[in-house]
Structures are given as C-alpha cells and as structure tokens.
Amino acid sequence: MARKIRPLHGLFGAEVVGVDATKPLSAEEFAPISEAFEAHSVLLFRGPVLSDEQQVALSEHFGQVQVAFKANQTGGSMFSRQSNINFETNDIFPPDHHRITFLKANMLWHSDSSYMDCGSLCSILAAREVPPTGGNTEVVSTRVAWEELPKNLKSRIENLSVVHSLSYARDKMDMSILTDEARAAAPPVKHPLVQVNPTNGKKSMLIGAHAAFIDGWSEEDSRELLDELVERASPAQNIYSHEWQDGDVIVWDNRCVLHRATPFESDKYRRHLERTTITDRARL
Ligand code: OGA
Ligand code: MN
C-alpha cells in the first residue's frame, strides 16, 4: 500500500498510512517520515503490536535512544514502561501502590526529558495492550500556541531562559515519588523558553510540568507566566486526544508538543505501553 498522510487534528498531527512500523525501513523509506515529523509534530502508525526490538529499530531512525530514568520499572533499559501491570506477577497494581502514584504524574502537561541537559527530539509510545475505554493520551502543540500568542507577549518572553527540574515537578505532587538518589541524578537544567526548529525555523515553547522557574525570576512571577503559557497552549479545541488501539505507535516532538495521560479504570483494566525517548541531536 502506498504511503499517505492523514491529518489527526486541524492544527497539527498526521497518521502515516501504509507503513508497517514492525518492518525494517530503509533510509529512503524513512526520509519522508522524518519530513512529516518535522512538519506535523505528531505521527501515528497503526498496525501489529511492536516487539521491543522492532521499537528500538524504528527509534534509531530518529536518533540516539536514551537510557530510561532509574525511577521507572524499566529503569536502566531503553524503555520507559507506562503500565499498571506488575511484570513480576502479571497482576494489576493495587490503587495505592507507588507505581500508580508515579503514573499520575503523567497526567500533567509535560515534555519528556525536558529536565535533561540533552533534552529530547521525540518520544515514541507504542501500545502493547490497552483498556477498552479510557486512558487516552492527549497532545497539544506549543508551535500552534506560539503562533496564537499576542505579539506583545511574544516579545516579552522571546529571549527568556527556563529552568526545568524533575524533582520540582514530582515533589510538588508527592514527596515520596522520587528517592534522594533519583533527585540527585536529575539536577535542574536551563533551556531557551522559545525553541526554533532547525529544519523549518518554526518557533515553539519548552514548557510543562517540569518547567520550574524563569531564569532570574521569583517563583511567584515564574509560576504566573508558566501557568499562563500552558493554559494558552491547551484550550479544548487545540487538544488531540488519542484513543489507543493495540499496535498503535505515536511519535511526538518533545521540542514543540506537550502531552498528558488521562484516567482509566486502573483497578479493572490492563494498560501497557512502552516508550522510547530520543535525544535531541542538535544538543549532542
Ligand atoms: C509518556 C507519557 C502518557 C500515557 O509515556 O511519556 O506521558 O498516556 N504517557 O501513558
Ligand atoms: Mn510523558
């Protein structure tokens, strides 16, 4: 079947039709996918469930895969597991288990690895097993948000730097999510608030739950601006809400997309997705 692009949302996002993500891709086959990624910010592939090896092969076309943060169930591997299943017993975690609390942190708008110095080009989230209802993943574009900002706000924030911190974000929710070791492994990092895409010059904003401060600003002033920007980025009409099917693979551009998890009946249904996170090559 010929490759075709189908819009996911009026403002951004595209389904790549006619590409089986479980199959190896040649450099020639990947080139238009890379172009579509830069243009549309979010790509969806639908097809058979990927194996770990197939997901890594797809990921490596985009760049260098990051080793997952220690706090995850799969810490130390290339995968960040998003699941309510205990893989040692194959049972669902009870609702008060710290893994379930950990997953709730994903329900705030965020950009993966924005708390890392090397940042992230994109995440690839692949559905192994999904609930029959609920548990959508929602995405918004901060490229769209930037374009929609009033001119005076754009000029006020254009040259600011923003400090991203994992411990700031997690501790605000629940001090018990991170161990001291995990906290020490992720010191705060500074990024330009406004990012420029190197292939097309489009601007976006690196904001979301890990964004702790505007460099040099008070916590109060920082909070006010950062909360306002997330709010402006996420009105209902700008959200693409993805209803997962087994085998779905979504690639989102962490430089210009915020995403969040949404609730499902986690004491009743099983949900298992695996994420690979690709480093921003421009920052290597
Ligand atoms: C992630 C994430 C959301 C979800 O994998 O980085 O935030 O819906 N996932 O599982
Ligand atoms: Mn995430």
Tab-separated table of C-alpha atoms and ligand atoms in Angstrom:
chain	number	residue	atom	x	y	z
A	1	MET	CA	0.000	0.000	0.000
A	2	ALA	CA	1.272	3.455	-0.861
A	3	ARG	CA	2.288	5.772	1.952
A	4	LYS	CA	-0.200	8.523	2.669
A	5	ILE	CA	-0.576	11.221	5.295
A	6	ARG	CA	-3.952	11.742	7.006
A	7	PRO	CA	-4.430	14.696	9.401
A	8	LEU	CA	-5.093	13.820	13.067
A	9	HIS	CA	-6.277	17.278	14.078
A	10	GLY	CA	-6.929	20.503	12.198
A	11	LEU	CA	-3.863	22.175	13.748
A	12	PHE	CA	-1.142	19.506	13.822
A	13	GLY	CA	-0.517	15.755	13.746
A	14	ALA	CA	-0.715	13.164	10.980
A	15	GLU	CA	-1.399	9.469	10.600
A	16	VAL	CA	1.105	7.745	8.348
A	17	VAL	CA	-0.977	5.268	6.386
A	18	GLY	CA	0.623	2.393	4.520
A	19	VAL	CA	3.785	1.983	6.614
A	20	ASP	CA	4.109	-1.118	8.813
A	21	ALA	CA	6.218	0.051	11.775
A	22	THR	CA	7.111	-3.566	12.652
A	23	LYS	CA	9.068	-3.875	9.375
A	24	PRO	CA	12.602	-2.547	8.838
A	25	LEU	CA	12.691	0.778	6.994
A	26	SER	CA	15.364	1.811	4.522
A	27	ALA	CA	16.886	5.309	4.713
A	28	GLU	CA	14.842	6.187	1.569
A	29	GLU	CA	11.638	4.995	3.220
A	30	PHE	CA	12.422	6.894	6.412
A	31	ALA	CA	13.210	10.257	4.729
A	32	PRO	CA	9.553	11.241	4.063
A	33	ILE	CA	8.615	10.067	7.574
A	34	SER	CA	11.255	12.372	9.040
A	35	GLU	CA	9.921	15.222	6.889
A	36	ALA	CA	6.368	14.538	8.056
A	37	PHE	CA	7.580	14.507	11.664
A	38	GLU	CA	9.211	17.928	11.331
A	39	ALA	CA	6.135	19.328	9.598
A	40	HIS	CA	3.311	17.792	11.679
A	41	SER	CA	4.935	17.318	15.163
A	42	VAL	CA	2.926	14.154	15.937
A	43	LEU	CA	2.800	10.981	13.843
A	44	LEU	CA	0.569	7.937	14.289
A	45	PHE	CA	1.255	4.493	12.842
A	46	ARG	CA	-1.405	1.769	13.173
A	47	GLY	CA	-0.657	-1.908	12.741
A	48	PRO	CA	0.538	-5.035	14.527
A	49	VAL	CA	1.949	-4.756	18.087
A	50	LEU	CA	5.674	-3.929	18.029
A	51	SER	CA	8.231	-6.098	19.795
A	52	ASP	CA	10.902	-4.345	21.885
A	53	GLU	CA	13.446	-4.951	19.107
A	54	GLN	CA	11.147	-3.506	16.435
A	55	GLN	CA	10.508	-0.421	18.560
A	56	VAL	CA	14.245	0.136	19.045
A	57	ALA	CA	14.833	-0.274	15.287
A	58	LEU	CA	12.184	2.356	14.490
A	59	SER	CA	13.510	4.635	17.246
A	60	GLU	CA	17.082	4.524	15.968
A	61	HIS	CA	15.967	6.061	12.670
A	62	PHE	CA	15.072	9.174	14.662
A	63	GLY	CA	18.331	9.259	16.621
A	64	GLN	CA	20.027	8.132	19.780
A	65	VAL	CA	17.735	6.335	22.243
A	66	GLN	CA	18.052	7.489	25.857
A	67	VAL	CA	18.506	5.068	28.715
A	68	ALA	CA	15.375	5.315	30.880
A	69	PHE	CA	15.417	7.155	34.134
A	70	LYS	CA	16.044	4.939	37.162
A	71	ALA	CA	12.692	5.613	38.854
A	72	ASN	CA	10.808	3.735	36.113
A	73	GLN	CA	10.017	-0.021	36.357
A	74	THR	CA	12.293	-0.498	33.375
A	75	GLY	CA	14.955	1.978	34.600
A	76	GLY	CA	18.368	1.418	33.064
A	77	SER	CA	16.924	-0.031	29.817
A	78	MET	CA	15.892	1.807	26.655
A	79	PHE	CA	12.228	1.654	27.704
A	80	SER	CA	10.042	3.731	29.984
A	81	ARG	CA	7.119	1.476	30.758
A	82	GLN	CA	3.705	3.060	31.145
A	83	SER	CA	1.692	0.312	32.744
A	84	ASN	CA	-0.465	-0.615	35.717
A	85	ILE	CA	0.758	-4.216	35.456
A	86	ASN	CA	3.327	-5.695	37.817
A	87	PHE	CA	5.552	-7.612	35.400
A	88	GLU	CA	6.882	-9.871	38.150
A	89	THR	CA	3.442	-11.286	38.959
A	90	ASN	CA	1.428	-10.272	35.848
A	91	ASP	CA	-1.215	-8.793	38.203
A	92	ILE	CA	-2.611	-5.275	38.231
A	93	PHE	CA	-1.025	-2.998	40.880
A	94	PRO	CA	-3.399	-2.051	43.743
A	95	PRO	CA	-4.626	1.597	43.551
A	96	ASP	CA	-2.461	2.739	46.500
A	97	HIS	CA	0.762	1.264	45.062
A	98	HIS	CA	3.523	3.824	44.457
A	99	ARG	CA	3.649	2.808	40.770
A	100	ILE	CA	0.086	4.093	40.342
A	101	THR	CA	1.050	7.392	42.042
A	102	PHE	CA	4.062	7.565	39.743
A	103	LEU	CA	1.806	7.181	36.672
A	104	LYS	CA	-0.423	10.011	37.889
A	105	ALA	CA	2.467	12.443	37.398
A	106	ASN	CA	1.940	11.843	33.652
A	107	MET	CA	-1.478	13.477	33.886
A	108	LEU	CA	0.067	16.957	33.958
A	109	TRP	CA	1.003	18.508	30.590
A	110	HIS	CA	4.705	17.850	30.068
A	111	SER	CA	7.522	17.328	27.600
A	112	ASP	CA	9.566	14.158	28.189
A	113	SER	CA	13.177	14.609	29.334
A	114	SER	CA	12.858	18.419	29.334
A	115	TYR	CA	14.620	18.193	32.716
A	116	MET	CA	17.690	16.753	31.000
A	117	ASP	CA	20.520	18.805	29.580
A	118	CYS	CA	20.381	16.955	26.260
A	119	GLY	CA	16.584	17.405	26.021
A	120	SER	CA	14.635	15.169	23.670
A	121	LEU	CA	13.846	15.240	19.986
A	122	CYS	CA	10.864	12.930	20.318
A	123	SER	CA	9.213	10.135	22.227
A	124	ILE	CA	7.824	7.002	20.646
A	125	LEU	CA	4.965	5.481	22.623
A	126	ALA	CA	3.788	2.075	21.441
A	127	ALA	CA	0.683	0.262	22.677
A	128	ARG	CA	1.184	-3.357	23.668
A	129	GLU	CA	-2.151	-3.765	25.500
A	130	VAL	CA	-4.799	-1.069	26.038
A	131	PRO	CA	-8.016	-0.761	28.063
A	132	PRO	CA	-11.341	-0.963	26.180
A	133	THR	CA	-12.176	2.531	27.373
A	134	GLY	CA	-10.318	5.491	28.925
A	135	GLY	CA	-6.579	6.043	29.141
A	136	ASN	CA	-6.382	8.292	26.081
A	137	THR	CA	-3.155	10.216	25.639
A	138	GLU	CA	-3.675	13.888	24.885
A	139	VAL	CA	-1.306	16.148	22.980
A	140	VAL	CA	-1.116	19.858	22.184
A	141	SER	CA	1.303	21.828	20.045
A	142	THR	CA	3.321	24.678	21.555
A	143	ARG	CA	4.183	25.670	17.980
A	144	VAL	CA	0.499	26.378	17.428
A	145	ALA	CA	0.372	28.065	20.852
A	146	TRP	CA	3.306	30.309	19.975
A	147	GLU	CA	1.617	31.364	16.743
A	148	GLU	CA	-1.571	32.186	18.673
A	149	LEU	CA	0.155	34.356	21.331
A	150	PRO	CA	-0.425	38.102	21.264
A	151	LYS	CA	2.515	40.000	19.796
A	152	ASN	CA	3.432	41.842	22.999
A	153	LEU	CA	3.585	38.593	24.978
A	154	LYS	CA	5.782	37.041	22.291
A	155	SER	CA	8.289	39.875	22.522
A	156	ARG	CA	8.206	39.822	26.335
A	157	ILE	CA	9.161	36.140	26.515
A	158	GLU	CA	11.186	35.601	23.344
A	159	ASN	CA	14.617	35.748	24.994
A	160	LEU	CA	13.884	34.156	28.373
A	161	SER	CA	15.504	31.009	29.716
A	162	VAL	CA	13.516	28.441	31.636
A	163	VAL	CA	14.792	26.079	34.336
A	164	HIS	CA	13.388	22.540	34.126
A	165	SER	CA	13.598	20.250	37.128
A	166	LEU	CA	12.258	16.737	37.633
A	167	SER	CA	12.311	16.952	41.409
A	168	TYR	CA	10.440	20.265	41.362
A	169	ALA	CA	7.657	18.662	39.333
A	170	ARG	CA	7.422	15.388	41.237
A	171	ASP	CA	7.840	16.839	44.748
A	172	LYS	CA	5.024	19.272	44.065
A	173	MET	CA	2.730	16.246	43.602
A	174	ASP	CA	4.097	13.879	46.216
A	175	MET	CA	7.444	13.957	48.028
A	176	SER	CA	7.575	10.164	48.088
A	177	ILE	CA	7.702	9.670	44.300
A	178	LEU	CA	11.445	10.230	43.960
A	179	THR	CA	14.218	8.722	46.022
A	180	ASP	CA	17.091	11.005	47.080
A	181	GLU	CA	19.245	9.126	44.600
A	182	ALA	CA	16.831	9.877	41.725
A	183	ARG	CA	16.660	13.515	42.803
A	184	ALA	CA	20.453	13.809	42.779
A	185	ALA	CA	20.646	12.175	39.336
A	186	ALA	CA	18.486	14.902	37.758
A	187	PRO	CA	19.745	18.377	38.756
A	188	PRO	CA	17.846	21.402	37.306
A	189	VAL	CA	18.799	22.466	33.756
A	190	LYS	CA	18.344	25.677	31.781
A	191	HIS	CA	16.871	25.870	28.248
A	192	PRO	CA	15.736	28.696	25.971
A	193	LEU	CA	11.994	29.086	26.607
A	194	VAL	CA	11.384	29.647	22.908
A	195	GLN	CA	12.767	26.894	20.715
A	196	VAL	CA	13.435	27.222	16.995
A	197	ASN	CA	13.081	24.190	14.765
A	198	PRO	CA	16.385	23.881	12.859
A	199	THR	CA	14.766	22.443	9.712
A	200	ASN	CA	11.926	24.935	9.172
A	201	GLY	CA	12.545	27.840	11.589
A	202	LYS	CA	9.159	27.383	13.336
A	203	LYS	CA	9.108	28.571	16.940
A	204	SER	CA	7.663	26.699	19.909
A	205	MET	CA	7.836	26.815	23.712
A	206	LEU	CA	9.535	24.384	26.089
A	207	ILE	CA	7.078	24.477	28.995
A	208	GLY	CA	5.002	21.993	31.037
A	209	ALA	CA	5.187	20.339	34.449
A	210	HIS	CA	8.984	20.201	34.682
A	211	ALA	CA	9.321	23.941	33.987
A	212	ALA	CA	10.092	25.290	37.458
A	213	PHE	CA	11.354	28.849	37.036
A	214	ILE	CA	12.120	31.545	34.547
A	215	ASP	CA	15.830	32.137	34.963
A	216	GLY	CA	16.335	35.145	37.255
A	217	TRP	CA	12.631	35.490	38.168
A	218	SER	CA	10.882	34.901	41.510
A	219	GLU	CA	8.895	31.701	41.976
A	220	GLU	CA	5.651	33.676	42.004
A	221	ASP	CA	6.312	35.561	38.762
A	222	SER	CA	7.662	32.403	37.138
A	223	ARG	CA	4.573	30.410	38.111
A	224	GLU	CA	2.247	33.065	36.810
A	225	LEU	CA	3.849	33.166	33.366
A	226	LEU	CA	4.496	29.433	33.037
A	227	ASP	CA	0.944	28.535	34.097
A	228	GLU	CA	-0.465	31.116	31.697
A	229	LEU	CA	1.547	29.676	28.796
A	230	VAL	CA	0.390	26.111	29.483
A	231	GLU	CA	-3.185	27.342	29.728
A	232	ARG	CA	-2.902	29.206	26.444
A	233	ALA	CA	-1.419	26.102	24.820
A	234	SER	CA	-4.172	23.732	25.907
A	235	PRO	CA	-7.693	25.043	25.220
A	236	ALA	CA	-10.044	22.131	24.420
A	237	GLN	CA	-10.113	22.896	20.694
A	238	ASN	CA	-6.302	22.604	20.447
A	239	ILE	CA	-6.108	19.131	22.036
A	240	TYR	CA	-5.729	15.937	20.037
A	241	SER	CA	-6.950	13.087	22.247
A	242	HIS	CA	-5.706	9.698	21.111
A	243	GLU	CA	-7.879	6.678	21.734
A	244	TRP	CA	-5.433	3.777	21.744
A	245	GLN	CA	-5.747	0.515	19.839
A	246	ASP	CA	-3.297	-2.343	20.363
A	247	GLY	CA	-0.384	-1.821	17.964
A	248	ASP	CA	-0.693	1.960	17.739
A	249	VAL	CA	2.592	3.841	17.717
A	250	ILE	CA	2.733	7.568	18.325
A	251	VAL	CA	5.779	9.747	17.795
A	252	TRP	CA	5.633	13.226	19.323
A	253	ASP	CA	8.138	16.038	19.008
A	254	ASN	CA	9.202	16.935	22.563
A	255	ARG	CA	10.571	20.276	21.329
A	256	CYS	CA	7.109	21.534	20.406
A	257	VAL	CA	4.473	19.192	21.878
A	258	LEU	CA	3.079	18.755	25.381
A	259	HIS	CA	1.304	15.543	26.270
A	260	ARG	CA	-0.526	14.036	29.213
A	261	ALA	CA	-2.079	10.765	30.294
A	262	THR	CA	-5.783	10.598	31.156
A	263	PRO	CA	-7.508	8.329	33.704
A	264	PHE	CA	-8.881	4.839	33.134
A	265	GLU	CA	-10.192	2.153	35.472
A	266	SER	CA	-6.746	1.013	36.523
A	267	ASP	CA	-8.050	-1.465	39.111
A	268	LYS	CA	-10.111	-3.209	36.403
A	269	TYR	CA	-8.331	-2.976	33.039
A	270	ARG	CA	-4.787	-3.656	31.944
A	271	ARG	CA	-2.811	-0.952	30.159
A	272	HIS	CA	0.701	-1.417	28.841
A	273	LEU	CA	2.578	0.962	26.592
A	274	GLU	CA	6.326	1.221	26.116
A	275	ARG	CA	8.092	4.489	25.449
A	276	THR	CA	11.452	5.088	23.871
A	277	THR	CA	12.879	8.608	24.125
A	278	ILE	CA	15.226	10.002	21.506
A	279	THR	CA	17.851	12.622	22.318
A	280	ASP	CA	17.731	15.953	20.521
A	281	ARG	CA	20.573	15.577	18.002
A	282	ALA	CA	21.013	19.338	17.854
A	283	ARG	CA	22.114	19.235	21.508
A	284	LEU	CA	24.565	16.345	21.298
B	1	OGA	C1	4.823	9.004	28.417
B	1	OGA	C2	3.528	9.522	28.883
B	1	OGA	C3	1.162	9.134	28.746
B	1	OGA	C4	0.245	7.959	28.725
B	1	OGA	O1	4.874	7.840	28.012
B	1	OGA	O2	5.787	9.771	28.406
B	1	OGA	O3	3.465	10.605	29.392
B	1	OGA	O4	-0.920	8.175	28.329
B	1	OGA	N1	2.487	8.716	28.659
B	1	OGA	O5	0.665	6.859	29.092
B	2	MN	MN	5.494	11.630	29.157
